[in-house]
XYZ file of N, CA and C in Angstrom:
714
model
N 36.488 23.512 -7.444
C 35.057 23.368 -7.137
C 34.833 22.081 -6.341
N 34.212 22.184 -5.177
C 34.029 20.971 -4.352
C 33.049 20.001 -4.995
N 33.333 18.726 -4.810
C 32.455 17.704 -5.342
C 31.166 17.626 -4.523
N 30.038 17.367 -5.208
C 28.795 17.203 -4.438
C 28.880 15.992 -3.524
N 28.401 16.162 -2.313
C 28.467 15.085 -1.342
C 27.456 13.993 -1.670
N 27.910 12.765 -1.569
C 27.036 11.630 -1.825
C 26.073 11.466 -0.653
N 24.765 11.252 -0.918
C 23.820 11.074 0.194
C 24.227 9.909 1.083
N 24.067 10.116 2.375
C 24.440 9.069 3.327
C 23.524 7.860 3.169
N 24.087 6.684 3.331
C 23.304 5.460 3.202
C 22.363 5.317 4.390
N 21.092 4.975 4.162
C 20.172 4.778 5.286
C 20.506 3.531 6.106
N 21.402 2.675 5.602
C 21.777 1.447 6.305
C 23.067 1.612 7.103
N 23.599 2.823 7.226
C 24.959 2.993 7.751
C 25.088 2.626 9.231
N 23.995 2.658 9.997
C 24.085 2.355 11.426
C 23.694 0.911 11.750
N 23.519 0.076 10.720
C 23.053 -1.291 10.925
C 24.147 -2.270 10.519
N 24.331 -3.295 11.346
C 25.347 -4.303 11.060
C 24.928 -5.247 9.935
N 23.638 -5.489 9.789
C 23.145 -6.384 8.751
C 23.276 -5.730 7.380
N 23.394 -6.542 6.354
C 23.552 -6.029 4.997
C 22.226 -5.477 4.477
N 22.263 -4.531 3.540
C 21.019 -4.003 2.941
C 20.182 -5.093 2.283
N 20.836 -6.111 1.712
C 20.089 -7.195 1.066
C 19.217 -7.933 2.070
N 19.740 -8.185 3.269
C 18.962 -8.875 4.294
C 17.809 -7.995 4.768
N 18.052 -6.719 4.939
C 17.002 -5.800 5.406
C 15.885 -5.716 4.380
N 16.231 -5.611 3.095
C 15.193 -5.566 2.063
C 14.391 -6.860 2.044
N 15.061 -7.994 2.215
C 14.364 -9.277 2.232
C 13.405 -9.366 3.415
N 13.830 -8.908 4.584
C 12.978 -8.950 5.778
C 11.735 -8.087 5.584
N 11.907 -6.878 5.088
C 10.765 -5.985 4.876
C 9.809 -6.573 3.846
N 10.355 -7.147 2.779
C 9.511 -7.760 1.753
C 8.712 -8.925 2.319
N 9.345 -9.793 3.086
C 8.662 -10.964 3.626
C 7.560 -10.564 4.598
N 7.834 -9.585 5.444
C 6.849 -9.224 6.465
C 5.671 -8.439 5.889
N 5.943 -7.516 4.979
C 4.871 -6.652 4.455
C 4.080 -7.357 3.361
N 4.764 -8.054 2.473
C 4.102 -8.611 1.293
C 3.348 -9.903 1.586
N 3.868 -10.712 2.498
C 3.262 -12.008 2.788
C 2.567 -11.979 4.149
N 1.508 -12.777 4.321
C 0.783 -12.787 5.603
C 1.529 -13.590 6.666
N 2.674 -13.070 7.116
C 3.525 -13.741 8.086
C 3.640 -12.898 9.352
N 3.727 -13.560 10.485
C 3.954 -12.863 11.737
C 5.445 -12.556 11.891
N 5.779 -11.765 12.902
C 7.184 -11.429 13.143
C 8.016 -12.676 13.410
N 7.487 -13.582 14.207
C 8.239 -14.789 14.564
C 8.327 -15.776 13.402
N 7.341 -15.798 12.524
C 7.432 -16.665 11.352
C 8.526 -16.171 10.399
N 8.648 -14.860 10.255
C 9.743 -14.316 9.441
C 11.082 -14.692 10.059
N 11.174 -14.586 11.390
C 12.405 -14.972 12.085
C 12.753 -16.434 11.815
N 11.765 -17.330 11.887
C 12.022 -18.757 11.676
C 12.428 -19.051 10.234
N 11.761 -18.394 9.270
C 12.111 -18.625 7.869
C 13.530 -18.157 7.562
N 13.933 -17.049 8.144
C 15.288 -16.560 7.908
C 16.326 -17.453 8.596
N 15.980 -17.980 9.767
C 16.903 -18.886 10.451
C 17.148 -20.146 9.623
N 16.104 -20.610 8.923
C 16.258 -21.770 8.049
C 17.223 -21.471 6.909
N 17.345 -20.197 6.535
C 18.277 -19.785 5.481
C 19.660 -19.454 6.031
N 19.847 -19.613 7.339
C 21.145 -19.312 7.938
C 21.292 -17.885 8.406
N 20.192 -17.127 8.499
C 20.217 -15.731 8.946
C 19.579 -15.684 10.333
N 20.367 -15.385 11.349
C 19.901 -15.416 12.732
C 19.618 -13.994 13.207
N 18.337 -13.615 13.230
C 17.934 -12.306 13.742
C 16.750 -12.501 14.677
N 16.505 -11.509 15.513
C 15.394 -11.554 16.459
C 14.136 -10.976 15.811
N 12.960 -11.400 16.290
C 11.715 -10.863 15.733
C 11.577 -9.370 16.007
N 12.254 -8.875 17.068
C 12.222 -7.432 17.326
C 12.965 -6.663 16.239
N 13.986 -7.298 15.646
C 14.685 -6.660 14.527
C 13.770 -6.557 13.314
N 12.927 -7.570 13.101
C 11.953 -7.516 12.007
C 11.022 -6.341 12.208
N 10.535 -6.163 13.441
C 9.643 -5.031 13.736
C 10.347 -3.694 13.523
N 11.576 -3.591 14.003
C 12.339 -2.346 13.849
C 12.577 -2.025 12.388
N 12.946 -3.036 11.596
C 13.301 -2.772 10.205
C 12.100 -2.394 9.367
N 10.950 -3.033 9.575
C 9.814 -2.641 8.739
C 9.349 -1.241 9.126
N 9.427 -0.884 10.432
C 9.040 0.462 10.837
C 9.997 1.515 10.300
N 11.275 1.173 10.247
C 12.288 2.139 9.803
C 12.361 2.235 8.289
N 12.377 1.095 7.606
C 12.642 1.089 6.178
C 11.395 0.884 5.318
N 10.310 0.367 5.899
C 9.094 0.178 5.115
C 8.612 1.456 4.452
N 8.422 2.558 5.207
C 8.007 3.817 4.565
C 9.015 4.342 3.550
N 10.318 4.117 3.808
C 11.356 4.561 2.864
C 11.232 3.824 1.532
N 11.130 2.499 1.581
C 11.001 1.714 0.350
C 9.687 2.035 -0.365
N 8.587 2.110 0.410
C 7.287 2.399 -0.199
C 7.269 3.778 -0.841
N 7.939 4.745 -0.229
C 7.985 6.086 -0.809
C 8.689 6.102 -2.152
N 9.786 5.364 -2.278
C 10.477 5.301 -3.564
C 9.620 4.614 -4.625
N 8.959 3.523 -4.245
C 8.078 2.827 -5.190
C 6.951 3.740 -5.633
N 6.342 4.470 -4.681
C 5.218 5.348 -5.010
C 5.644 6.480 -5.934
N 6.789 7.094 -5.677
C 7.235 8.199 -6.531
C 7.448 7.744 -7.966
N 8.001 6.575 -8.140
C 8.215 6.070 -9.496
C 6.895 5.797 -10.210
N 5.914 5.264 -9.489
C 4.641 4.913 -10.116
C 3.793 6.155 -10.378
N 3.789 7.110 -9.441
C 2.969 8.307 -9.612
C 3.425 9.102 -10.816
N 4.734 9.194 -11.039
C 5.234 9.962 -12.177
C 4.766 9.364 -13.502
N 4.578 8.043 -13.542
C 4.098 7.402 -14.769
C 2.581 7.456 -14.892
N 1.880 7.396 -13.787
C 0.430 7.253 -13.829
C -0.310 8.575 -13.999
N 0.323 9.692 -13.695
C -0.368 10.977 -13.801
C -0.747 11.308 -15.239
N -0.037 10.743 -16.212
C -0.335 11.031 -17.615
C -1.365 10.107 -18.226
N -1.975 9.221 -17.442
C -2.947 8.281 -17.990
C -4.198 8.998 -18.477
N -4.810 8.474 -19.504
C -6.089 8.962 -19.992
C -7.143 7.887 -19.745
N -8.385 8.298 -19.717
C -9.497 7.377 -19.460
C -9.267 6.599 -18.150
N -8.860 7.339 -17.127
C -8.550 6.751 -15.826
C -9.818 6.706 -14.987
N -10.156 5.544 -14.467
C -11.336 5.377 -13.628
C -10.900 4.986 -12.218
N -11.493 5.646 -11.238
C -11.196 5.332 -9.843
C -12.386 4.630 -9.199
N -12.079 3.787 -8.205
C -13.079 3.134 -7.378
C -12.758 3.462 -5.924
N -13.711 4.016 -5.208
C -13.512 4.421 -3.818
C -14.388 3.588 -2.901
N -13.834 3.243 -1.747
C -14.608 2.494 -0.762
C -13.946 2.657 0.596
N -14.714 2.394 1.644
C -14.185 2.433 3.001
C -14.439 1.082 3.669
N -13.519 0.653 4.511
C -13.641 -0.622 5.195
C -13.458 -0.419 6.698
N -14.131 -1.268 7.467
C -14.016 -1.208 8.909
C -12.728 -1.906 9.347
N -12.029 -1.304 10.294
C -10.863 -1.922 10.916
C -11.002 -1.745 12.423
N -10.859 -2.847 13.155
C -11.011 -2.782 14.613
C -9.704 -2.346 15.241
N -9.803 -1.340 16.116
C -8.641 -0.756 16.763
C -8.916 -0.696 18.263
N -8.311 -1.608 19.030
C -8.541 -1.680 20.471
C -10.020 -1.776 20.808
N -10.739 -2.585 20.064
C -12.156 -2.794 20.325
C -13.068 -1.770 19.704
N -12.534 -0.715 19.092
C -13.335 0.332 18.456
C -13.140 0.271 16.940
N -14.193 0.633 16.215
C -14.134 0.611 14.759
C -13.623 1.952 14.223
N -12.640 1.890 13.347
C -12.211 3.061 12.588
C -12.388 2.723 11.107
N -12.163 3.689 10.235
C -12.451 3.524 8.811
C -11.184 3.718 7.997
N -10.920 2.759 7.135
C -9.796 2.839 6.209
C -10.365 3.111 4.814
N -10.189 4.343 4.331
C -10.655 4.740 3.004
C -9.586 4.353 1.986
N -10.017 3.797 0.868
C -9.071 3.333 -0.139
C -9.560 3.701 -1.537
N -8.611 4.131 -2.370
C -8.882 4.439 -3.776
C -8.112 3.466 -4.646
N -8.805 2.849 -5.597
C -8.210 1.858 -6.497
C -8.571 2.259 -7.925
N -7.628 2.105 -8.858
C -7.951 2.436 -10.242
C -8.540 1.226 -10.957
N -8.850 1.396 -12.246
C -9.553 0.347 -12.988
C -8.686 -0.883 -13.244
N -7.382 -0.786 -12.990
C -6.494 -1.924 -13.172
C -6.133 -2.594 -11.847
N -6.722 -2.136 -10.757
C -6.466 -2.745 -9.458
C -5.326 -2.135 -8.680
N -4.715 -1.055 -9.160
C -3.644 -0.382 -8.436
C -4.231 0.405 -7.266
N -3.673 0.210 -6.087
C -4.126 0.941 -4.903
C -3.475 2.324 -4.919
N -4.288 3.362 -5.027
C -3.764 4.713 -5.177
C -3.538 5.398 -3.840
N -4.481 5.241 -2.925
C -4.404 5.988 -1.666
C -5.073 5.207 -0.554
N -4.527 5.330 0.669
C -5.109 4.743 1.874
C -5.138 5.829 2.947
N -6.267 5.950 3.623
C -6.443 7.053 4.575
C -7.333 6.582 5.724
N -6.876 6.776 6.962
C -7.574 6.284 8.151
C -8.251 7.442 8.871
N -9.521 7.264 9.232
C -10.261 8.270 10.001
C -11.106 7.574 11.061
N -11.558 8.366 12.041
C -12.438 7.837 13.082
C -13.904 7.925 12.678
N -14.228 8.755 11.702
C -15.615 8.954 11.288
C -15.780 8.606 9.822
N -17.032 8.519 9.398
C -17.343 8.193 8.005
C -18.311 9.232 7.470
N -17.957 10.495 7.598
C -18.839 11.587 7.221
C -18.246 12.367 6.053
N -18.880 13.491 5.743
C -18.450 14.312 4.617
C -17.037 14.851 4.814
N -16.705 15.261 6.037
C -15.376 15.823 6.304
C -14.292 14.794 6.026
N -14.502 13.550 6.471
C -13.504 12.504 6.243
C -13.382 12.174 4.756
N -14.524 12.051 4.061
C -14.491 11.747 2.632
C -13.815 12.868 1.844
N -14.064 14.113 2.235
C -13.456 15.253 1.543
C -11.937 15.247 1.717
N -11.458 15.006 2.951
C -10.016 14.985 3.193
C -9.349 13.857 2.410
N -9.998 12.705 2.363
C -9.449 11.565 1.633
C -9.358 11.846 0.140
N -10.440 12.338 -0.456
C -10.440 12.570 -1.901
C -9.532 13.730 -2.288
N -9.469 14.753 -1.450
C -8.576 15.874 -1.744
C -7.118 15.420 -1.771
N -6.756 14.551 -0.831
C -5.397 14.018 -0.793
C -5.100 13.179 -2.032
N -6.050 12.314 -2.427
C -5.843 11.458 -3.595
C -5.744 12.276 -4.878
N -6.599 13.284 -5.042
C -6.579 14.110 -6.251
C -5.301 14.938 -6.343
N -4.826 15.422 -5.208
C -3.605 16.226 -5.218
C -2.405 15.399 -5.635
N -2.356 14.145 -5.203
C -1.196 13.304 -5.486
C -1.252 12.683 -6.869
N -2.441 12.287 -7.332
C -2.540 11.490 -8.551
C -3.203 12.220 -9.721
N -3.737 13.392 -9.528
C -4.430 14.060 -10.607
C -5.897 13.688 -10.663
N -6.597 14.192 -11.663
C -8.042 13.995 -11.766
C -8.381 12.847 -12.704
N -9.267 11.920 -12.288
C -9.666 10.808 -13.161
C -10.822 11.198 -14.068
N -11.135 10.321 -14.994
C -12.269 10.546 -15.879
C -13.593 10.242 -15.187
N -13.616 9.237 -14.317
C -14.833 8.849 -13.603
C -14.450 8.317 -12.233
N -15.349 8.483 -11.263
C -15.137 8.018 -9.893
C -16.331 7.159 -9.501
N -16.096 5.873 -9.269
C -17.153 4.945 -8.893
C -17.165 4.780 -7.378
N -18.338 4.931 -6.761
C -18.483 4.797 -5.316
C -19.699 3.933 -5.008
N -19.866 3.632 -3.724
C -21.104 2.983 -3.298
C -22.137 4.064 -2.983
N -23.211 3.684 -2.302
C -24.292 4.627 -2.067
C -24.113 5.562 -0.887
N -22.949 5.564 -0.245
C -22.716 6.455 0.893
C -22.825 7.912 0.447
N -23.690 8.678 1.128
C -23.945 10.056 0.703
C -22.768 10.984 0.960
N -21.838 10.581 1.824
C -20.665 11.415 2.089
C -19.831 11.627 0.829
N -19.807 10.626 -0.067
C -19.049 10.780 -1.309
C -19.642 11.891 -2.180
N -20.966 11.869 -2.333
C -21.600 12.895 -3.153
C -21.408 14.285 -2.597
N -21.516 14.423 -1.258
C -21.331 15.735 -0.641
C -19.896 16.224 -0.811
N -18.925 15.328 -0.656
C -17.529 15.719 -0.817
C -17.216 16.067 -2.271
N -17.784 15.319 -3.216
C -17.558 15.632 -4.630
C -18.181 16.957 -5.027
N -19.292 17.314 -4.400
C -19.868 18.636 -4.628
C -18.897 19.732 -4.209
N -18.252 19.534 -3.051
C -17.285 20.528 -2.575
C -16.094 20.635 -3.536
N -15.720 19.509 -4.123
C -14.574 19.500 -5.025
C -14.937 19.889 -6.452
N -16.222 20.036 -6.735
C -16.662 20.400 -8.075
C -16.565 19.269 -9.077
N -16.668 18.023 -8.597
C -16.530 16.862 -9.488
C -17.714 15.918 -9.366
N -18.881 16.430 -9.013
C -20.026 15.564 -8.810
C -20.445 14.855 -10.104
N -20.220 15.480 -11.241
C -20.641 14.884 -12.511
C -19.808 13.642 -12.858
N -18.660 13.457 -12.194
C -17.824 12.283 -12.457
C -18.248 11.069 -11.644
N -19.132 11.239 -10.690
C -19.493 10.129 -9.811
C -20.391 9.131 -10.516
N -20.111 7.852 -10.296
C -20.942 6.762 -10.801
C -21.245 5.822 -9.640
N -22.512 5.431 -9.519
C -22.943 4.550 -8.441
C -23.703 3.386 -9.059
N -23.308 2.179 -8.712
C -23.978 0.992 -9.235
C -23.907 -0.152 -8.252
N -24.791 -1.108 -8.406
C -24.882 -2.196 -7.437
C -23.616 -3.046 -7.402
N -23.092 -3.406 -8.573
C -21.878 -4.209 -8.644
C -20.722 -3.447 -9.291
N -20.880 -2.164 -9.487
C -19.854 -1.384 -10.185
C -18.578 -1.231 -9.367
N -18.684 -1.425 -8.043
C -17.532 -1.177 -7.173
C -16.847 -2.466 -6.721
N -17.065 -3.570 -7.453
C -16.450 -4.833 -7.053
C -14.929 -4.787 -7.124
N -14.397 -3.935 -7.976
C -12.948 -3.837 -8.112
C -12.291 -3.485 -6.773
N -12.789 -2.463 -6.104
C -12.188 -2.065 -4.832
C -12.588 -3.006 -3.710
N -13.788 -3.594 -3.788
C -14.194 -4.563 -2.760
C -13.245 -5.757 -2.744
N -12.863 -6.252 -3.918
C -11.937 -7.378 -3.988
C -10.527 -6.997 -3.553
N -10.166 -5.732 -3.730
C -8.819 -5.305 -3.350
C -8.631 -5.252 -1.844
N -9.726 -5.329 -1.071
C -9.599 -5.358 0.389
C -9.030 -6.685 0.887
N -9.153 -7.753 0.114
C -8.831 -9.091 0.610
C -7.369 -9.259 1.019
N -6.371 -8.805 0.219
C -4.989 -8.955 0.675
C -4.719 -8.244 1.997
N -5.320 -7.065 2.187
C -5.111 -6.355 3.453
C -5.779 -7.092 4.604
N -6.951 -7.674 4.373
C -7.625 -8.431 5.429
C -6.783 -9.639 5.849
N -6.183 -10.332 4.894
C -5.323 -11.464 5.236
C -4.119 -11.002 6.056
N -3.575 -9.874 5.680
C -2.415 -9.341 6.417
C -2.818 -8.893 7.816
N -3.994 -8.319 7.945
C -4.491 -7.864 9.245
C -4.639 -9.030 10.224
N -5.169 -10.153 9.743
C -5.334 -11.314 10.620
C -3.985 -11.858 11.087
N -2.996 -11.862 10.206
C -1.670 -12.352 10.594
C -1.027 -11.460 11.654
N -1.343 -10.170 11.636
C -0.779 -9.235 12.615
C -1.595 -9.166 13.895
N -2.677 -9.948 13.992
C -3.563 -9.923 15.173
C -4.106 -8.521 15.415
N -4.473 -7.863 14.345
C -5.082 -6.528 14.345
C -4.084 -5.449 14.770
N -4.572 -4.207 14.805
C -3.718 -3.060 15.100
C -4.133 -2.439 16.440
N -3.238 -1.616 16.994
C -3.502 -1.006 18.295
C -3.481 0.510 18.256
N -2.908 1.113 17.220
C -2.829 2.568 17.121
C -3.180 3.001 15.702
N -3.845 4.146 15.589
C -4.190 4.670 14.267
C -2.943 5.004 13.462
N -1.914 5.489 14.149
C -0.682 5.836 13.455
C -0.042 4.604 12.810
N -0.035 3.485 13.552
C 0.520 2.245 13.003
C -0.324 1.730 11.847
N -1.643 1.815 11.991
C -2.536 1.381 10.914
C -2.320 2.195 9.650
N -2.210 3.525 9.790
C -1.991 4.384 8.627
C -0.656 4.072 7.953
N 0.376 3.885 8.755
C 1.699 3.583 8.193
C 1.688 2.254 7.456
N 1.153 1.207 8.112
C 1.209 -0.104 7.491
C 0.315 -0.168 6.254
N -0.860 0.467 6.289
C -1.752 0.444 5.129
C -1.077 1.087 3.915
N -0.368 2.190 4.134
C 0.308 2.863 3.020
C 1.462 2.026 2.481
N 2.261 1.456 3.403
C 3.399 0.635 2.975
C 2.910 -0.620 2.252
N 1.916 -1.284 2.827
C 1.394 -2.516 2.225
C 0.820 -2.250 0.837
N 0.124 -1.134 0.656
C -0.472 -0.820 -0.642
C 0.596 -0.669 -1.723
N 1.685 0.032 -1.412
C 2.717 0.257 -2.422
C 3.514 -1.009 -2.724
N 3.775 -1.831 -1.708
C 4.473 -3.093 -1.955
C 3.580 -4.035 -2.757
N 2.274 -4.056 -2.428
C 1.341 -4.891 -3.181
C 1.278 -4.460 -4.649
N 1.236 -3.160 -4.896
C 1.232 -2.669 -6.281
C 2.496 -3.099 -7.026
N 3.629 -3.023 -6.331
C 4.909 -3.301 -6.981
C 5.000 -4.747 -7.458
N 4.415 -5.675 -6.689
C 4.522 -7.091 -7.025
C 3.226 -7.673 -7.581
N 2.289 -6.820 -7.952
C 1.037 -7.283 -8.552
C 1.193 -7.306 -10.068
N 1.347 -8.500 -10.645
C 1.662 -8.626 -12.073
C 0.496 -9.158 -12.892
N -0.685 -9.267 -12.291
C -1.874 -9.746 -13.013
C -1.583 -11.061 -13.732
N -1.146 -12.045 -12.965
C -0.725 -13.314 -13.560
C -1.856 -14.033 -14.279
N -3.110 -13.722 -13.930
C -4.233 -14.386 -14.590
C -4.533 -13.798 -15.959
N -3.865 -12.689 -16.326
C -4.126 -12.034 -17.610
C -3.003 -12.209 -18.621
N -1.869 -12.750 -18.190
C -0.719 -12.860 -19.084
C -0.220 -14.305 -19.093
N 0.600 -14.617 -20.096
C 1.171 -15.966 -20.164
C 2.309 -16.102 -19.166
N 2.759 -17.345 -18.984
C 3.765 -17.643 -17.961
C 5.074 -16.907 -18.214
N 5.515 -16.828 -19.448
C 6.781 -16.191 -19.765
C 6.747 -14.698 -19.442
N 5.658 -14.034 -19.815
C 5.524 -12.602 -19.505
C 5.483 -12.366 -18.009
N 4.769 -13.234 -17.301
C 4.704 -13.095 -15.847
C 6.079 -13.238 -15.210
N 6.879 -14.203 -15.663
C 8.210 -14.401 -15.105
C 9.107 -13.191 -15.367
N 8.976 -12.584 -16.536
C 9.778 -11.400 -16.845
C 9.386 -10.226 -15.946
N 8.079 -10.041 -15.759
C 7.619 -8.951 -14.894
C 8.037 -9.184 -13.446
N 7.944 -10.423 -12.991
C 8.325 -10.733 -11.614
C 9.816 -10.495 -11.400
N 10.644 -10.887 -12.348
C 12.091 -10.668 -12.231
C 12.425 -9.184 -12.238
N 11.739 -8.417 -13.093
C 11.985 -6.973 -13.145
C 11.572 -6.299 -11.836
N 10.442 -6.706 -11.263
C 9.995 -6.126 -10.006
C 10.951 -6.454 -8.872
N 11.448 -7.701 -8.837
C 12.385 -8.085 -7.790
C 13.711 -7.349 -7.932
N 14.172 -7.165 -9.162
C 15.419 -6.423 -9.380
C 15.267 -4.964 -8.957
N 14.116 -4.361 -9.249
C 13.867 -2.985 -8.832
C 13.797 -2.880 -7.311
N 13.214 -3.885 -6.660
C 13.144 -3.864 -5.203
C 14.541 -3.978 -4.587
N 15.383 -4.820 -5.132
C 16.729 -5.015 -4.596
C 17.609 -3.781 -4.804
N 17.195 -2.874 -5.697
C 17.967 -1.669 -5.947
C 17.497 -0.476 -5.121
N 16.448 -0.654 -4.316
C 15.921 0.449 -3.526
C 16.937 0.938 -2.504
N 17.051 2.255 -2.374
C 17.924 2.899 -1.390
C 19.367 2.420 -1.515
N 19.784 2.072 -2.728
C 21.154 1.590 -2.934
C 22.117 2.748 -3.202
């Protein structure tokens, strides 16, 4: 009986080690650094690469790493009870034009879904919520702002009774926009919707992976969680 073939390594065509590639992707996506700043920081560590390699590696491996992180988290989160979602949309400038980045965040600050559209109407809200519900399951309550597109889309989905609207009820998702805004400024904005969609999804999953709620736990617990997250990241695609 023939032995099952081992999956080919995604790093097989690259001269650099997987450890360096994972470090580059982590530095560029997780921290508000430009391509050239990542290059300079790595050079200080004795790693000589070009900023174009940083761009190539995050485009090639960022979605791969984020996909593995997301699959692990979704399998655990689908069984949650008393799950509350917060939905909001934010403006992102794309070549001088405004597009909309829809985002779903749960009651613990985990970014569940990111979705880019050119419009902010019922059709866009419906596509966004349908995608989030299909991937993560149904929550107990959905908190939104006063945009009527949410109510119309929830009517189509048969979940209007779960909607909650309040003046300050959606602060959870409003605050979750800040890390992405800092990252956007470091990248000098985006130029294509495809790039924006890719980076928003990758950034959300990396942010979730290293978000340990340090303000809610003691120092020892935080250090243990941080070490576990870093060890899990270093084992990706191994």
